[in-house]
Amino acid sequence: MYIKVLAGKIHRARITDKHISYMGSITIDPDLYEAAGLHPWQEVLVVNENNGSRLYTYIIPGKRGSGEIILNGPSARLGEVGDIVVIMAFAYITPDEDVPPPKAVFVDENNKLKEVMDYTLPEE
C-alpha cells in the first residue's frame, strides 16, 4: 500500500495571465518550480484562494525569472489574472517510510522568490 504525501508547493502565487484556447497546463517560471523540487510535465494540484476552485494539470516551463503563472486551456476559466493560487505536487511513499519534508516556496507580490523552506510539522 502507498500513501500520497505533499512533495512540494508554491504558496500564494498570483496568476499573471490566462490562455483559454491553449491545449492545457499551467505555465510556471522555472525559478519557482525548481525551488519547490517540481519538474516539467509533473502533475500539480492548483487551488485558487479567490474562488475556491481546485484543478489538476501539469507544469510547462515559462520564461525564467519572469514570475509568470499562466493558466492554459479550459482550466483558464477557473481563475482570473491577479488571483492567488497554491500549486502543490505529491509523491507516493509506503506507510513505513519517513515522510521527507516537502519544499515550500514563498513569493512576493510579483511572484519573485522570497523564501524556500522545508515544510515541517510543528513540535509537539
PDB file of C-alpha atoms in Angstrom:
ATOM      1  CA  MET A   1       0.000   0.000   0.000  1.00  0.00           C
ATOM      2  CA  TYR A   2       1.103   3.555  -0.673  1.00  0.00           C
ATOM      3  CA  ILE A   3       0.091   6.876   0.807  1.00  0.00           C
ATOM      4  CA  LYS A   4       0.113  10.178  -1.041  1.00  0.00           C
ATOM      5  CA  VAL A   5       2.077  12.987   0.650  1.00  0.00           C
ATOM      6  CA  LEU A   6       2.933  16.557  -0.219  1.00  0.00           C
ATOM      7  CA  ALA A   7       6.242  16.752  -2.119  1.00  0.00           C
ATOM      8  CA  GLY A   8       6.477  20.495  -2.731  1.00  0.00           C
ATOM      9  CA  LYS A   9       4.424  23.627  -3.175  1.00  0.00           C
ATOM     10  CA  ILE A  10       4.485  27.194  -4.425  1.00  0.00           C
ATOM     11  CA  HIS A  11       2.487  29.148  -1.869  1.00  0.00           C
ATOM     12  CA  ARG A  12       0.236  32.120  -2.700  1.00  0.00           C
ATOM     13  CA  ALA A  13       1.495  32.985  -6.186  1.00  0.00           C
ATOM     14  CA  ARG A  14      -0.537  35.300  -8.414  1.00  0.00           C
ATOM     15  CA  ILE A  15      -1.973  34.310 -11.785  1.00  0.00           C
ATOM     16  CA  THR A  16      -0.248  36.578 -14.313  1.00  0.00           C
ATOM     17  CA  ASP A  17      -2.116  35.561 -17.488  1.00  0.00           C
ATOM     18  CA  LYS A  18      -4.510  33.003 -18.955  1.00  0.00           C
ATOM     19  CA  HIS A  19      -4.753  31.398 -22.398  1.00  0.00           C
ATOM     20  CA  ILE A  20      -8.120  29.709 -22.854  1.00  0.00           C
ATOM     21  CA  SER A  21      -7.502  28.399 -26.385  1.00  0.00           C
ATOM     22  CA  TYR A  22      -4.234  26.660 -25.387  1.00  0.00           C
ATOM     23  CA  MET A  23      -4.224  22.834 -25.083  1.00  0.00           C
ATOM     24  CA  GLY A  24      -3.958  22.776 -21.298  1.00  0.00           C
ATOM     25  CA  SER A  25      -1.493  23.004 -18.415  1.00  0.00           C
ATOM     26  CA  ILE A  26      -0.059  25.706 -16.184  1.00  0.00           C
ATOM     27  CA  THR A  27       2.981  27.706 -17.267  1.00  0.00           C
ATOM     28  CA  ILE A  28       5.346  28.386 -14.359  1.00  0.00           C
ATOM     29  CA  ASP A  29       8.633  30.296 -14.096  1.00  0.00           C
ATOM     30  CA  PRO A  30      11.334  27.576 -13.724  1.00  0.00           C
ATOM     31  CA  ASP A  31      12.929  29.509 -10.841  1.00  0.00           C
ATOM     32  CA  LEU A  32       9.773  28.787  -8.848  1.00  0.00           C
ATOM     33  CA  TYR A  33       9.046  25.153  -9.717  1.00  0.00           C
ATOM     34  CA  GLU A  34      12.706  24.134  -9.414  1.00  0.00           C
ATOM     35  CA  ALA A  35      12.942  25.739  -5.949  1.00  0.00           C
ATOM     36  CA  ALA A  36       9.944  23.611  -4.908  1.00  0.00           C
ATOM     37  CA  GLY A  37      11.544  20.441  -6.314  1.00  0.00           C
ATOM     38  CA  LEU A  38       8.983  20.180  -9.134  1.00  0.00           C
ATOM     39  CA  HIS A  39       9.518  19.286 -12.800  1.00  0.00           C
ATOM     40  CA  PRO A  40       8.108  19.985 -16.273  1.00  0.00           C
ATOM     41  CA  TRP A  41       5.191  17.688 -17.155  1.00  0.00           C
ATOM     42  CA  GLN A  42       4.653  16.857 -13.473  1.00  0.00           C
ATOM     43  CA  GLU A  43       1.045  16.752 -12.304  1.00  0.00           C
ATOM     44  CA  VAL A  44       0.086  19.516  -9.886  1.00  0.00           C
ATOM     45  CA  LEU A  45      -2.981  20.494  -7.909  1.00  0.00           C
ATOM     46  CA  VAL A  46      -3.787  24.198  -8.219  1.00  0.00           C
ATOM     47  CA  VAL A  47      -6.018  25.712  -5.525  1.00  0.00           C
ATOM     48  CA  ASN A  48      -7.432  29.180  -6.182  1.00  0.00           C
ATOM     49  CA  GLU A  49      -7.779  31.125  -2.923  1.00  0.00           C
ATOM     50  CA  ASN A  50     -10.065  33.717  -4.528  1.00  0.00           C
ATOM     51  CA  ASN A  51     -12.821  31.392  -5.752  1.00  0.00           C
ATOM     52  CA  GLY A  52     -12.092  28.055  -4.066  1.00  0.00           C
ATOM     53  CA  SER A  53     -11.619  26.118  -7.317  1.00  0.00           C
ATOM     54  CA  ARG A  54      -9.242  23.162  -7.430  1.00  0.00           C
ATOM     55  CA  LEU A  55      -7.797  21.699 -10.593  1.00  0.00           C
ATOM     56  CA  TYR A  56      -5.266  19.095 -11.609  1.00  0.00           C
ATOM     57  CA  THR A  57      -2.999  19.881 -14.527  1.00  0.00           C
ATOM     58  CA  TYR A  58       0.694  19.648 -15.435  1.00  0.00           C
ATOM     59  CA  ILE A  59       3.626  22.061 -15.482  1.00  0.00           C
ATOM     60  CA  ILE A  60       5.153  23.546 -18.603  1.00  0.00           C
ATOM     61  CA  PRO A  61       8.187  25.814 -18.290  1.00  0.00           C
ATOM     62  CA  GLY A  62       7.735  29.550 -18.603  1.00  0.00           C
ATOM     63  CA  LYS A  63      10.361  32.226 -19.014  1.00  0.00           C
ATOM     64  CA  ARG A  64      12.996  32.001 -16.288  1.00  0.00           C
ATOM     65  CA  GLY A  65      12.937  34.935 -13.885  1.00  0.00           C
ATOM     66  CA  SER A  66       9.603  36.210 -15.201  1.00  0.00           C
ATOM     67  CA  GLY A  67       7.433  35.213 -12.247  1.00  0.00           C
ATOM     68  CA  GLU A  68       4.807  34.028 -14.693  1.00  0.00           C
ATOM     69  CA  ILE A  69       1.976  31.766 -13.582  1.00  0.00           C
ATOM     70  CA  ILE A  70      -0.326  31.202 -16.563  1.00  0.00           C
ATOM     71  CA  LEU A  71      -3.464  29.067 -16.624  1.00  0.00           C
ATOM     72  CA  ASN A  72      -3.863  27.399 -20.022  1.00  0.00           C
ATOM     73  CA  GLY A  73      -6.745  25.665 -21.769  1.00  0.00           C
ATOM     74  CA  PRO A  74     -10.110  25.009 -20.133  1.00  0.00           C
ATOM     75  CA  SER A  75      -8.618  25.464 -16.655  1.00  0.00           C
ATOM     76  CA  ALA A  76      -8.077  29.132 -17.526  1.00  0.00           C
ATOM     77  CA  ARG A  77     -11.795  29.561 -16.824  1.00  0.00           C
ATOM     78  CA  LEU A  78     -11.104  28.706 -13.159  1.00  0.00           C
ATOM     79  CA  GLY A  79      -9.042  31.795 -12.384  1.00  0.00           C
ATOM     80  CA  GLU A  80      -8.505  35.435 -13.206  1.00  0.00           C
ATOM     81  CA  VAL A  81      -5.322  37.460 -13.551  1.00  0.00           C
ATOM     82  CA  GLY A  82      -4.344  38.533 -10.040  1.00  0.00           C
ATOM     83  CA  ASP A  83      -5.984  35.575  -8.268  1.00  0.00           C
ATOM     84  CA  ILE A  84      -3.876  33.943  -5.545  1.00  0.00           C
ATOM     85  CA  VAL A  85      -3.089  30.236  -6.049  1.00  0.00           C
ATOM     86  CA  VAL A  86      -1.279  27.473  -4.208  1.00  0.00           C
ATOM     87  CA  ILE A  87       0.407  24.968  -6.538  1.00  0.00           C
ATOM     88  CA  MET A  88       1.127  21.558  -4.983  1.00  0.00           C
ATOM     89  CA  ALA A  89       2.699  18.294  -6.108  1.00  0.00           C
ATOM     90  CA  PHE A  90       2.526  14.976  -4.313  1.00  0.00           C
ATOM     91  CA  ALA A  91       4.562  11.771  -4.041  1.00  0.00           C
ATOM     92  CA  TYR A  92       3.705   8.222  -3.057  1.00  0.00           C
ATOM     93  CA  ILE A  93       5.505   6.500  -0.203  1.00  0.00           C
ATOM     94  CA  THR A  94       4.909   3.369   1.831  1.00  0.00           C
ATOM     95  CA  PRO A  95       3.437   3.871   5.309  1.00  0.00           C
ATOM     96  CA  ASP A  96       6.672   2.683   6.960  1.00  0.00           C
ATOM     97  CA  GLU A  97       8.827   5.286   5.180  1.00  0.00           C
ATOM     98  CA  ASP A  98       9.730   8.550   6.836  1.00  0.00           C
ATOM     99  CA  VAL A  99       7.920  11.383   5.102  1.00  0.00           C
ATOM    100  CA  PRO A 100      10.541  13.662   3.558  1.00  0.00           C
ATOM    101  CA  PRO A 101       9.827  17.316   4.366  1.00  0.00           C
ATOM    102  CA  PRO A 102       8.271  18.989   1.339  1.00  0.00           C
ATOM    103  CA  LYS A 103       9.762  22.190  -0.047  1.00  0.00           C
ATOM    104  CA  ALA A 104       7.585  25.267   0.377  1.00  0.00           C
ATOM    105  CA  VAL A 105       8.301  28.224  -1.897  1.00  0.00           C
ATOM    106  CA  PHE A 106       7.094  31.663  -0.849  1.00  0.00           C
ATOM    107  CA  VAL A 107       6.894  34.519  -3.336  1.00  0.00           C
ATOM    108  CA  ASP A 108       6.371  38.273  -3.211  1.00  0.00           C
ATOM    109  CA  GLU A 109       3.542  40.175  -4.927  1.00  0.00           C
ATOM    110  CA  ASN A 110       5.383  39.846  -8.280  1.00  0.00           C
ATOM    111  CA  ASN A 111       5.953  36.079  -7.916  1.00  0.00           C
ATOM    112  CA  LYS A 112       9.649  36.600  -7.251  1.00  0.00           C
ATOM    113  CA  LEU A 113      11.267  34.035  -4.987  1.00  0.00           C
ATOM    114  CA  LYS A 114      11.210  35.285  -1.399  1.00  0.00           C
ATOM    115  CA  GLU A 115      11.907  32.185   0.703  1.00  0.00           C
ATOM    116  CA  VAL A 116      12.316  28.427   0.365  1.00  0.00           C
ATOM    117  CA  MET A 117      11.904  26.240   3.402  1.00  0.00           C
ATOM    118  CA  ASP A 118      11.463  22.632   4.393  1.00  0.00           C
ATOM    119  CA  TYR A 119       7.811  22.411   5.384  1.00  0.00           C
ATOM    120  CA  THR A 120       7.832  20.620   8.734  1.00  0.00           C
ATOM    121  CA  LEU A 121       5.216  19.684  11.293  1.00  0.00           C
ATOM    122  CA  PRO A 122       5.019  21.771  14.467  1.00  0.00           C
ATOM    123  CA  GLU A 123       6.817  20.376  17.501  1.00  0.00           C
ATOM    124  CA  GLU A 124       4.562  18.591  19.972  1.00  0.00           C
TER     125      GLU A 124
END
